[in-house]
Tab-separated table of C-alpha atoms in Angstrom:
chain	number	residue	atom	x	y	z
A	1	MET	CA	-22.425	-0.992	-4.960
A	2	SER	CA	-22.308	-1.823	-8.651
A	3	THR	CA	-20.215	-4.900	-9.397
A	4	GLU	CA	-21.008	-5.637	-13.041
A	5	SER	CA	-17.584	-4.662	-14.314
A	6	VAL	CA	-15.593	-7.240	-12.345
A	7	GLU	CA	-14.090	-9.928	-14.575
A	8	PHE	CA	-12.367	-13.211	-13.962
A	9	ARG	CA	-10.377	-14.683	-16.835
A	10	PHE	CA	-10.251	-18.307	-17.988
A	11	LEU	CA	-6.949	-19.628	-19.368
A	12	ASP	CA	-6.718	-23.096	-20.881
A	13	VAL	CA	-3.230	-23.955	-19.590
A	14	PRO	CA	-2.000	-26.881	-17.468
A	15	ASP	CA	-1.178	-26.279	-13.773
A	16	ASP	CA	2.549	-27.032	-14.168
A	17	HIS	CA	2.966	-24.304	-16.803
A	18	PHE	CA	1.804	-21.785	-14.242
A	19	ALA	CA	3.798	-23.422	-11.461
A	20	GLU	CA	7.159	-22.951	-13.191
A	21	HIS	CA	6.377	-19.355	-14.156
A	22	GLU	CA	5.047	-18.517	-10.735
A	23	GLU	CA	8.034	-19.916	-8.887
A	24	ALA	CA	10.431	-17.820	-10.988
A	25	TYR	CA	8.339	-14.642	-10.735
A	26	ASP	CA	7.691	-15.096	-7.006
A	27	GLU	CA	11.441	-15.229	-6.380
A	28	LEU	CA	11.902	-12.098	-8.475
A	29	ALA	CA	9.196	-10.311	-6.475
A	30	ALA	CA	10.844	-11.330	-3.189
A	31	GLU	CA	14.143	-9.837	-4.392
A	32	VAL	CA	12.341	-6.691	-5.632
A	33	ARG	CA	10.841	-6.273	-2.121
A	34	ARG	CA	14.415	-6.116	-0.763
A	35	LEU	CA	15.262	-3.568	-3.478
A	36	VAL	CA	12.255	-1.430	-2.481
A	37	ASP	CA	13.490	-1.491	1.133
A	38	LEU	CA	17.096	-0.660	0.180
A	39	THR	CA	16.008	2.163	-2.151
A	40	ILE	CA	14.643	3.813	0.988
A	41	ARG	CA	17.412	2.881	3.446
A	42	SER	CA	20.637	2.701	1.453
A	43	GLU	CA	23.277	5.362	2.052
A	44	VAL	CA	25.675	4.528	-0.780
A	45	ASP	CA	26.875	7.591	-2.702
A	46	PRO	CA	24.930	9.151	-5.614
A	47	GLY	CA	27.318	7.728	-8.238
A	48	ALA	CA	26.608	4.158	-7.126
A	49	VAL	CA	22.887	4.927	-7.030
A	50	ARG	CA	22.953	6.243	-10.616
A	51	ALA	CA	24.756	3.065	-11.738
A	52	ALA	CA	22.083	0.980	-9.972
A	53	THR	CA	19.344	3.001	-11.681
A	54	ALA	CA	20.863	2.283	-15.103
A	55	GLN	CA	20.921	-1.446	-14.287
A	56	VAL	CA	17.281	-1.458	-13.195
A	57	ARG	CA	16.398	0.389	-16.419
A	58	GLU	CA	18.089	-2.394	-18.453
A	59	LEU	CA	16.281	-5.071	-16.459
A	60	ASN	CA	12.999	-3.297	-17.118
A	61	ALA	CA	13.704	-3.285	-20.860
A	62	THR	CA	14.246	-7.074	-20.727
A	63	LEU	CA	11.088	-7.741	-18.707
A	64	ALA	CA	9.097	-5.430	-20.987
A	65	GLY	CA	10.111	-7.586	-23.981
A	66	ARG	CA	6.936	-9.605	-23.537
A	67	VAL	CA	4.345	-8.092	-21.268
A	68	LYS	CA	0.701	-8.542	-20.398
A	69	ASP	CA	-1.564	-5.797	-21.670
A	70	GLY	CA	-3.259	-4.582	-18.502
A	71	PRO	CA	-3.128	-5.683	-14.858
A	72	ALA	CA	-2.842	-9.285	-13.618
A	73	GLY	CA	-6.498	-9.768	-12.727
A	74	VAL	CA	-7.575	-13.132	-11.372
A	75	THR	CA	-7.125	-16.083	-13.720
A	76	PHE	CA	-8.294	-19.670	-13.397
A	77	ASN	CA	-7.999	-22.789	-15.531
A	78	GLY	CA	-9.927	-25.989	-16.216
A	79	THR	CA	-8.686	-27.821	-13.098
A	80	GLY	CA	-10.091	-25.136	-10.804
A	81	CYS	CA	-6.683	-23.636	-9.990
A	82	SER	CA	-6.764	-19.858	-9.710
A	83	TRP	CA	-4.083	-17.210	-9.399
A	84	ASN	CA	-4.268	-13.833	-7.738
A	85	TRP	CA	-0.608	-12.900	-8.109
A	86	GLY	CA	-1.029	-9.173	-8.671
A	87	ASN	CA	-3.155	-8.356	-5.601
A	88	ALA	CA	-1.905	-5.346	-3.620
A	89	VAL	CA	-2.108	-7.224	-0.295
A	90	VAL	CA	-1.689	-10.957	-0.973
A	91	GLY	CA	-0.187	-11.087	-4.490
A	92	ALA	CA	3.035	-13.115	-4.485
A	93	ARG	CA	4.243	-11.325	-7.638
A	94	ASN	CA	3.352	-7.878	-6.306
A	95	ALA	CA	6.331	-6.330	-4.456
A	96	ILE	CA	3.962	-3.768	-2.889
A	97	ALA	CA	2.192	-6.626	-1.075
A	98	PRO	CA	4.115	-7.748	2.063
A	99	PRO	CA	2.546	-10.309	0.987
A	100	LEU	CA	-0.005	-11.170	3.660
A	101	ALA	CA	-0.376	-14.942	4.234
A	102	ILE	CA	-3.888	-15.371	5.594
A	103	GLU	CA	-4.732	-18.361	7.748
A	104	HIS	CA	-8.410	-19.335	7.641
A	105	LEU	CA	-8.916	-20.895	11.076
A	106	GLU	CA	-12.533	-21.890	10.443
A	107	PRO	CA	-15.339	-20.397	8.335
A	108	GLY	CA	-15.730	-16.814	9.473
A	109	ARG	CA	-12.466	-16.520	11.374
A	110	ALA	CA	-9.013	-15.675	9.985
A	111	ARG	CA	-5.656	-14.345	11.099
A	112	ALA	CA	-2.293	-13.312	9.701
A	113	GLU	CA	1.155	-12.314	10.887
A	114	VAL	CA	3.585	-10.298	8.826
A	115	GLU	CA	6.755	-8.232	9.224
A	116	LEU	CA	6.291	-4.614	8.113
A	117	GLY	CA	9.543	-2.838	7.236
A	118	ALA	CA	10.591	0.670	6.206
A	119	ALA	CA	8.367	0.660	3.099
A	120	TYR	CA	5.219	0.704	5.253
A	121	GLU	CA	6.175	3.740	7.346
A	122	GLY	CA	3.905	6.673	8.173
A	123	PRO	CA	4.841	8.552	11.362
A	124	PRO	CA	8.560	7.990	12.075
A	125	GLY	CA	9.156	4.366	13.067
A	126	MET	CA	5.437	3.571	12.888
A	127	VAL	CA	3.234	1.682	10.435
A	128	HIS	CA	1.296	4.133	8.233
A	129	GLY	CA	-2.314	4.292	9.467
A	130	GLY	CA	-3.457	3.773	5.893
A	131	VAL	CA	-1.363	0.589	5.619
A	132	SER	CA	-3.214	-0.822	8.626
A	133	ALA	CA	-6.461	0.068	6.808
A	134	LEU	CA	-5.223	-1.622	3.607
A	135	LEU	CA	-4.293	-4.895	5.333
A	136	LEU	CA	-7.413	-4.953	7.520
A	137	ASP	CA	-9.720	-4.313	4.542
A	138	HIS	CA	-8.279	-7.295	2.712
A	139	LEU	CA	-8.261	-9.670	5.689
A	140	MET	CA	-11.841	-8.685	6.549
A	141	GLY	CA	-13.015	-9.217	2.968
A	142	GLU	CA	-11.486	-12.692	2.865
A	143	THR	CA	-13.040	-13.462	6.250
A	144	ALA	CA	-16.442	-12.332	4.964
A	145	SER	CA	-16.007	-14.677	1.981
A	146	ASN	CA	-16.234	-17.625	4.400
A	147	GLY	CA	-13.106	-19.363	3.168
A	148	PHE	CA	-13.650	-18.323	-0.482
A	149	THR	CA	-17.098	-19.905	-0.673
A	150	ARG	CA	-18.652	-16.599	-1.833
A	151	VAL	CA	-17.636	-13.275	-3.385
A	152	THR	CA	-18.025	-10.187	-1.184
A	153	PHE	CA	-17.423	-6.474	-1.654
A	154	THR	CA	-16.632	-3.880	0.996
A	155	GLY	CA	-19.694	-1.748	1.787
A	156	THR	CA	-18.437	0.334	4.697
A	157	LEU	CA	-15.295	0.146	6.791
A	158	THR	CA	-14.752	1.944	10.113
A	159	LEU	CA	-11.313	2.110	11.703
A	160	ARG	CA	-10.495	3.268	15.229
A	161	TYR	CA	-6.854	4.156	15.825
A	162	VAL	CA	-6.206	3.426	19.507
A	163	ALA	CA	-2.400	3.242	19.701
A	164	PRO	CA	0.594	3.796	17.419
A	165	LEU	CA	1.809	0.602	15.729
A	166	PRO	CA	5.603	0.245	15.534
A	167	LEU	CA	7.162	-1.149	12.364
A	168	GLY	CA	8.153	-4.790	12.826
A	169	PRO	CA	6.152	-7.998	13.273
A	170	VAL	CA	2.405	-7.375	13.427
A	171	ALA	CA	-0.580	-9.674	13.924
A	172	LEU	CA	-4.080	-9.307	12.467
A	173	SER	CA	-7.267	-11.170	13.270
A	174	ALA	CA	-10.836	-10.985	11.990
A	175	ARG	CA	-14.136	-12.730	12.626
A	176	ILE	CA	-17.695	-12.552	11.322
A	177	THR	CA	-20.007	-11.092	13.966
A	178	GLU	CA	-23.247	-11.018	11.910
A	179	ASP	CA	-24.245	-12.771	8.699
A	180	ASP	CA	-27.633	-12.896	6.976
A	181	GLY	CA	-26.259	-14.283	3.700
A	182	ARG	CA	-26.510	-10.910	2.015
A	183	LYS	CA	-24.802	-8.534	4.445
A	184	VAL	CA	-21.873	-9.719	6.524
A	185	THR	CA	-20.388	-7.792	9.455
A	186	VAL	CA	-16.753	-8.439	10.326
A	187	ALA	CA	-14.764	-7.210	13.351
A	188	ALA	CA	-10.980	-7.107	13.141
A	189	SER	CA	-7.837	-5.647	14.640
A	190	ILE	CA	-4.128	-5.193	14.006
A	191	GLY	CA	-1.428	-4.833	16.644
A	192	PRO	CA	2.150	-5.786	17.475
A	193	ALA	CA	2.729	-9.558	17.190
A	194	GLY	CA	3.127	-11.521	20.391
A	195	PRO	CA	1.049	-12.294	23.481
A	196	ASP	CA	1.248	-8.740	24.887
A	197	GLY	CA	0.578	-7.076	21.551
A	198	GLY	CA	-2.881	-5.619	22.081
A	199	ALA	CA	-4.759	-3.738	19.364
A	200	ALA	CA	-3.389	-0.625	17.662
A	201	VAL	CA	-6.281	-0.330	15.195
A	202	GLU	CA	-9.761	-1.818	15.619
A	203	ALA	CA	-12.054	-2.155	12.627
A	204	THR	CA	-15.649	-2.993	11.780
A	205	GLY	CA	-16.728	-3.658	8.231
A	206	LEU	CA	-19.952	-4.334	6.404
A	207	PHE	CA	-19.462	-6.610	3.408
A	208	ILE	CA	-21.988	-7.200	0.664
A	209	VAL	CA	-22.582	-10.489	-1.157
A	210	PRO	CA	-23.624	-9.362	-4.669
A	211	SER	CA	-26.911	-10.811	-5.927
A	212	TRP	CA	-25.197	-12.697	-8.789
A	213	ALA	CA	-22.961	-14.532	-6.288
A	214	ARG	CA	-25.602	-15.609	-3.768
B	1	MET	CA	-4.306	7.864	21.183
B	2	SER	CA	-0.821	7.728	22.687
B	3	THR	CA	1.726	9.603	20.590
B	4	GLU	CA	4.779	9.800	22.867
B	5	SER	CA	6.866	7.402	20.829
B	6	VAL	CA	6.891	9.409	17.615
B	7	GLU	CA	10.313	10.818	16.842
B	8	PHE	CA	11.627	13.331	14.374
B	9	ARG	CA	15.365	13.335	13.757
B	10	PHE	CA	17.680	16.320	13.400
B	11	LEU	CA	20.606	16.039	10.982
B	12	ASP	CA	23.215	18.780	10.783
B	13	VAL	CA	23.801	18.639	7.020
B	14	PRO	CA	23.510	21.319	4.335
B	15	ASP	CA	20.503	21.312	1.971
B	16	ASP	CA	22.574	20.598	-1.149
B	17	HIS	CA	24.010	17.405	0.351
B	18	PHE	CA	20.477	16.083	0.636
B	19	ALA	CA	19.489	17.474	-2.757
B	20	GLU	CA	22.115	15.477	-4.675
B	21	HIS	CA	21.363	12.268	-2.750
B	22	GLU	CA	17.631	12.693	-3.108
B	23	GLU	CA	17.746	13.332	-6.832
B	24	ALA	CA	19.719	10.128	-7.398
B	25	TYR	CA	17.574	8.026	-5.058
B	26	ASP	CA	14.301	9.469	-6.407
B	27	GLU	CA	15.299	8.405	-9.922
B	28	LEU	CA	16.153	4.937	-8.628
B	29	ALA	CA	12.758	4.701	-6.906
B	30	ALA	CA	10.976	5.761	-10.116
B	31	GLU	CA	12.758	2.968	-12.006
B	32	VAL	CA	11.996	0.483	-9.201
B	33	ARG	CA	8.280	1.386	-9.532
B	34	ARG	CA	8.467	0.274	-13.182
B	35	LEU	CA	10.213	-2.924	-12.032
B	36	VAL	CA	7.422	-3.596	-9.517
B	37	ASP	CA	4.858	-3.195	-12.305
B	38	LEU	CA	6.782	-5.426	-14.727
B	39	THR	CA	7.341	-8.115	-12.080
B	40	ILE	CA	3.543	-8.454	-12.083
B	41	ARG	CA	2.888	-8.055	-15.817
B	42	SER	CA	5.909	-9.464	-17.630
B	43	GLU	CA	5.500	-12.697	-19.585
B	44	VAL	CA	9.144	-13.397	-20.445
B	45	ASP	CA	10.145	-17.028	-19.875
B	46	PRO	CA	11.295	-18.376	-16.488
B	47	GLY	CA	14.969	-18.497	-17.545
B	48	ALA	CA	15.014	-14.766	-18.253
B	49	VAL	CA	13.201	-14.132	-14.968
B	50	ARG	CA	15.785	-16.113	-13.018
B	51	ALA	CA	18.575	-14.097	-14.678
B	52	ALA	CA	16.779	-10.874	-13.718
B	53	THR	CA	16.434	-12.109	-10.136
B	54	ALA	CA	20.190	-12.740	-9.935
B	55	GLN	CA	20.844	-9.189	-11.183
B	56	VAL	CA	18.486	-7.649	-8.617
B	57	ARG	CA	20.226	-9.719	-5.922
B	58	GLU	CA	23.592	-8.228	-6.968
B	59	LEU	CA	22.140	-4.712	-6.984
B	60	ASN	CA	20.801	-5.304	-3.484
B	61	ALA	CA	24.244	-6.374	-2.273
B	62	THR	CA	25.686	-3.088	-3.622
B	63	LEU	CA	22.964	-0.921	-2.056
B	64	ALA	CA	23.307	-2.820	1.237
B	65	GLY	CA	27.004	-1.867	1.351
B	66	ARG	CA	26.094	1.189	3.401
B	67	VAL	CA	22.634	1.215	4.845
B	68	LYS	CA	20.608	3.088	7.424
B	69	ASP	CA	19.840	1.125	10.554
B	70	GLY	CA	16.051	1.307	10.707
B	71	PRO	CA	13.395	3.055	8.612
B	72	ALA	CA	13.729	6.491	6.988
B	73	GLY	CA	11.675	8.416	9.547
B	74	VAL	CA	11.296	12.135	9.069
B	75	THR	CA	14.496	14.151	9.183
B	76	PHE	CA	15.050	17.881	9.264
B	77	ASN	CA	18.097	20.149	9.334
B	78	GLY	CA	19.051	23.578	10.628
B	79	THR	CA	17.526	25.503	7.700
B	80	GLY	CA	14.092	24.034	8.367
B	81	CYS	CA	14.181	21.660	5.396
B	82	SER	CA	12.572	18.316	6.141
B	83	TRP	CA	12.452	15.021	4.282
B	84	ASN	CA	9.763	12.395	4.354
B	85	TRP	CA	11.218	10.177	1.643
B	86	GLY	CA	10.207	6.816	3.082
B	87	ASN	CA	6.489	7.492	3.565
B	88	ALA	CA	4.226	4.738	2.199
B	89	VAL	CA	1.999	7.251	0.368
B	90	VAL	CA	4.057	10.336	-0.474
B	91	GLY	CA	7.678	9.164	-0.069
B	92	ALA	CA	9.648	9.868	-3.259
B	93	ARG	CA	12.160	7.132	-2.348
B	94	ASN	CA	9.460	4.599	-1.517
B	95	ALA	CA	8.504	2.538	-4.587
B	96	ILE	CA	5.350	1.393	-2.785
B	97	ALA	CA	4.117	5.007	-2.765
B	98	PRO	CA	2.601	6.020	-6.160
B	99	PRO	CA	3.817	8.669	-4.867
B	100	LEU	CA	0.863	10.941	-4.186
B	101	ALA	CA	1.584	14.618	-4.977
B	102	ILE	CA	-0.791	16.559	-2.759
B	103	GLU	CA	-1.882	20.052	-3.726
B	104	HIS	CA	-2.891	22.224	-0.777
B	105	LEU	CA	-5.436	24.571	-2.342
B	106	GLU	CA	-5.939	26.629	0.818
B	107	PRO	CA	-5.772	25.814	4.536
B	108	GLY	CA	-8.181	22.951	5.112
B	109	ARG	CA	-8.625	21.915	1.490
B	110	ALA	CA	-6.413	19.618	-0.572
B	111	ARG	CA	-6.523	17.459	-3.683
B	112	ALA	CA	-4.387	15.013	-5.626
B	113	GLU	CA	-4.399	13.146	-8.916
B	114	VAL	CA	-2.423	9.994	-9.537
B	115	GLU	CA	-2.256	7.085	-11.972
B	116	LEU	CA	-2.780	3.715	-10.254
B	117	GLY	CA	-1.396	0.755	-12.197
B	118	ALA	CA	-1.355	-3.034	-11.836
B	119	ALA	CA	0.406	-2.910	-8.441
B	120	TYR	CA	-2.674	-1.360	-6.812
B	121	GLU	CA	-5.150	-4.003	-7.971
B	122	GLY	CA	-7.776	-5.684	-5.803
B	123	PRO	CA	-10.789	-7.042	-7.716
B	124	PRO	CA	-9.742	-7.709	-11.343
B	125	GLY	CA	-9.070	-4.402	-13.114
B	126	MET	CA	-10.091	-2.389	-10.044
B	127	VAL	CA	-8.193	-0.413	-7.412
B	128	HIS	CA	-7.955	-2.426	-4.168
B	129	GLY	CA	-10.464	-1.025	-1.661
B	130	GLY	CA	-7.679	-0.919	0.920
B	131	VAL	CA	-5.503	1.162	-1.423
B	132	SER	CA	-8.288	3.757	-1.607
B	133	ALA	CA	-8.318	3.720	2.213
B	134	LEU	CA	-4.524	4.117	2.341
B	135	LEU	CA	-4.463	7.119	0.013
B	136	LEU	CA	-7.518	8.780	1.591
B	137	ASP	CA	-6.120	8.367	5.136
B	138	HIS	CA	-2.940	10.167	4.135
B	139	LEU	CA	-4.615	12.962	2.170
B	140	MET	CA	-7.092	13.536	5.004
B	141	GLY	CA	-4.316	13.666	7.626
B	142	GLU	CA	-2.392	16.243	5.615
B	143	THR	CA	-5.593	18.232	5.117
B	144	ALA	CA	-6.233	18.160	8.888
B	145	SER	CA	-2.688	19.478	9.422
B	146	ASN	CA	-3.805	22.757	7.812
B	147	GLY	CA	-0.922	22.960	5.357
B	148	PHE	CA	1.592	21.414	7.804
B	149	THR	CA	0.997	24.047	10.500
B	150	ARG	CA	0.196	21.335	13.070
B	151	VAL	CA	0.720	17.608	13.696
B	152	THR	CA	-2.391	15.405	13.627
B	153	PHE	CA	-3.089	11.728	14.170
B	154	THR	CA	-5.962	9.663	12.778
B	155	GLY	CA	-8.572	8.993	15.468
B	156	THR	CA	-11.310	7.289	13.455
B	157	LEU	CA	-11.796	6.783	9.754
B	158	THR	CA	-15.035	5.689	8.075
B	159	LEU	CA	-15.097	4.653	4.430
B	160	ARG	CA	-18.187	4.078	2.280
B	161	TYR	CA	-17.581	2.110	-0.901
B	162	VAL	CA	-20.193	3.347	-3.370
B	163	ALA	CA	-18.811	2.179	-6.738
B	164	PRO	CA	-15.900	0.113	-8.066
B	165	LEU	CA	-12.853	2.224	-8.974
B	166	PRO	CA	-11.088	1.136	-12.198
B	167	LEU	CA	-7.276	1.172	-12.288
B	168	GLY	CA	-5.999	4.239	-14.148
B	169	PRO	CA	-6.008	7.965	-13.367
B	170	VAL	CA	-7.831	8.757	-10.118
B	171	ALA	CA	-8.605	12.019	-8.331
B	172	LEU	CA	-8.849	12.608	-4.573
B	173	SER	CA	-10.129	15.607	-2.674
B	174	ALA	CA	-10.490	16.449	1.023
B	175	ARG	CA	-11.705	19.344	3.140
B	176	ILE	CA	-12.049	20.165	6.820
B	177	THR	CA	-15.717	20.239	7.836
B	178	GLU	CA	-15.254	20.881	11.588
B	179	ASP	CA	-12.275	22.117	13.611
B	180	ASP	CA	-12.099	23.066	17.299
B	181	GLY	CA	-8.284	23.118	17.393
B	182	ARG	CA	-8.143	19.766	19.141
B	183	LYS	CA	-10.404	17.549	17.049
B	184	VAL	CA	-10.607	18.039	13.300
B	185	THR	CA	-13.205	16.400	11.042
B	186	VAL	CA	-12.296	15.867	7.405
B	187	ALA	CA	-14.529	14.718	4.519
B	188	ALA	CA	-12.916	13.225	1.432
B	189	SER	CA	-13.470	11.102	-1.638
B	190	ILE	CA	-11.650	9.227	-4.378
B	191	GLY	CA	-12.966	8.509	-7.867
B	192	PRO	CA	-11.931	8.278	-11.504
B	193	ALA	CA	-10.121	11.434	-12.680
B	194	GLY	CA	-12.001	13.775	-15.003
B	195	PRO	CA	-15.142	15.879	-14.892
B	196	ASP	CA	-17.520	12.874	-14.965
B	197	GLY	CA	-15.535	10.875	-12.419
B	198	GLY	CA	-17.863	10.918	-9.415
B	199	ALA	CA	-16.953	9.293	-6.095
B	200	ALA	CA	-16.091	5.599	-5.766
B	201	VAL	CA	-15.220	5.832	-2.059
B	202	GLU	CA	-16.418	8.515	0.367
B	203	ALA	CA	-14.647	8.998	3.681
B	204	THR	CA	-15.055	10.858	6.955
B	205	GLY	CA	-12.213	11.080	9.441
B	206	LEU	CA	-11.681	12.444	12.913
B	207	PHE	CA	-8.130	13.690	13.426
B	208	ILE	CA	-6.580	14.520	16.782
B	209	VAL	CA	-4.081	17.309	17.434
B	210	PRO	CA	-1.888	15.882	20.247
B	211	SER	CA	-1.602	18.104	23.342
B	212	TRP	CA	2.167	18.587	22.845
B	213	ALA	CA	1.555	19.988	19.350
B	214	ARG	CA	-1.227	22.470	20.138
């Protein structure tokens, strides 16, 4: 695939400037995740909902007072710190992201556990099959990156849906099965958390290390 | 795959009761989508963010005053109306869902266009590869359902990432390529919207019609 258009942005700011901002915004995102859940599950009457909508609109006007032009991207500074806060799977400031906290067990092996609530529903009571694909794709990409030592892009991804996955705590794991430095094959699965969980979705992915990153 | 645990819920309520609730909650969800975006992109100072967080916390307490036990599921009533408001891709009340508005062109062929903003980011400035998988999985499942005339479940899904997909307006299309009434094969793609868009991700899926739904 073509990867020329991917950009990483350098910002000449001290770590603690980011730290204070990130802490405040991360807490906001955590509260917004609860709001996303309650917007689906609340049963308060329409009048109360309209009042809530007006309040969110006001909040949005405040937050829009000073706003980044474009998406978050990935930024880094002179000390080597980098931030990925907007990512749809792991971004702490992205209320769409659960967010997934990925544990890199060793190079080429990673896992994660996360609670998936009402916002991730597909079939009634079940995790949306596409949400499993979303989380697996990300975990597998990070696994292919060998603990962030190289950039990789998804080439192909194959998912086998073997059992329904109930909403609730889920566990994911991934490991590199083949690696020639240019093409990396990763096997992964997602299933209910716990010792008897088993796999609900099994995945195989081929990840590409772009020539400029080798 | 096993599909015994999927439930659809009957509610004996008139259509207009739902209509008023849904209109109010849909507007709230639309405003919450803007809040999700601004939580990623806002650059107001930490003090203002902390004040916003406190306000969202209060809103959440109000909405939690009366709340459904469990996820939204799919409900239907005696007139045959059904609601899928919590779905992670098409749910109007789910701020995680763009939501995707799917156009069924004819049985076995469907398309959709949607604007994907900062909340759907993976590589800087690009749609997360897993988000493309999420949206394609849903569109392909609905396409396999032949305009909702049958229930289908994803069996396998294969995605080929052929080009990066910039954030912004995207177009998706899907069509049934094989169908024996039990197994349905669907081909689909997602790419930038517009005549010169081309495909960024190509997908093939095998969908299963469960025996109880044939």
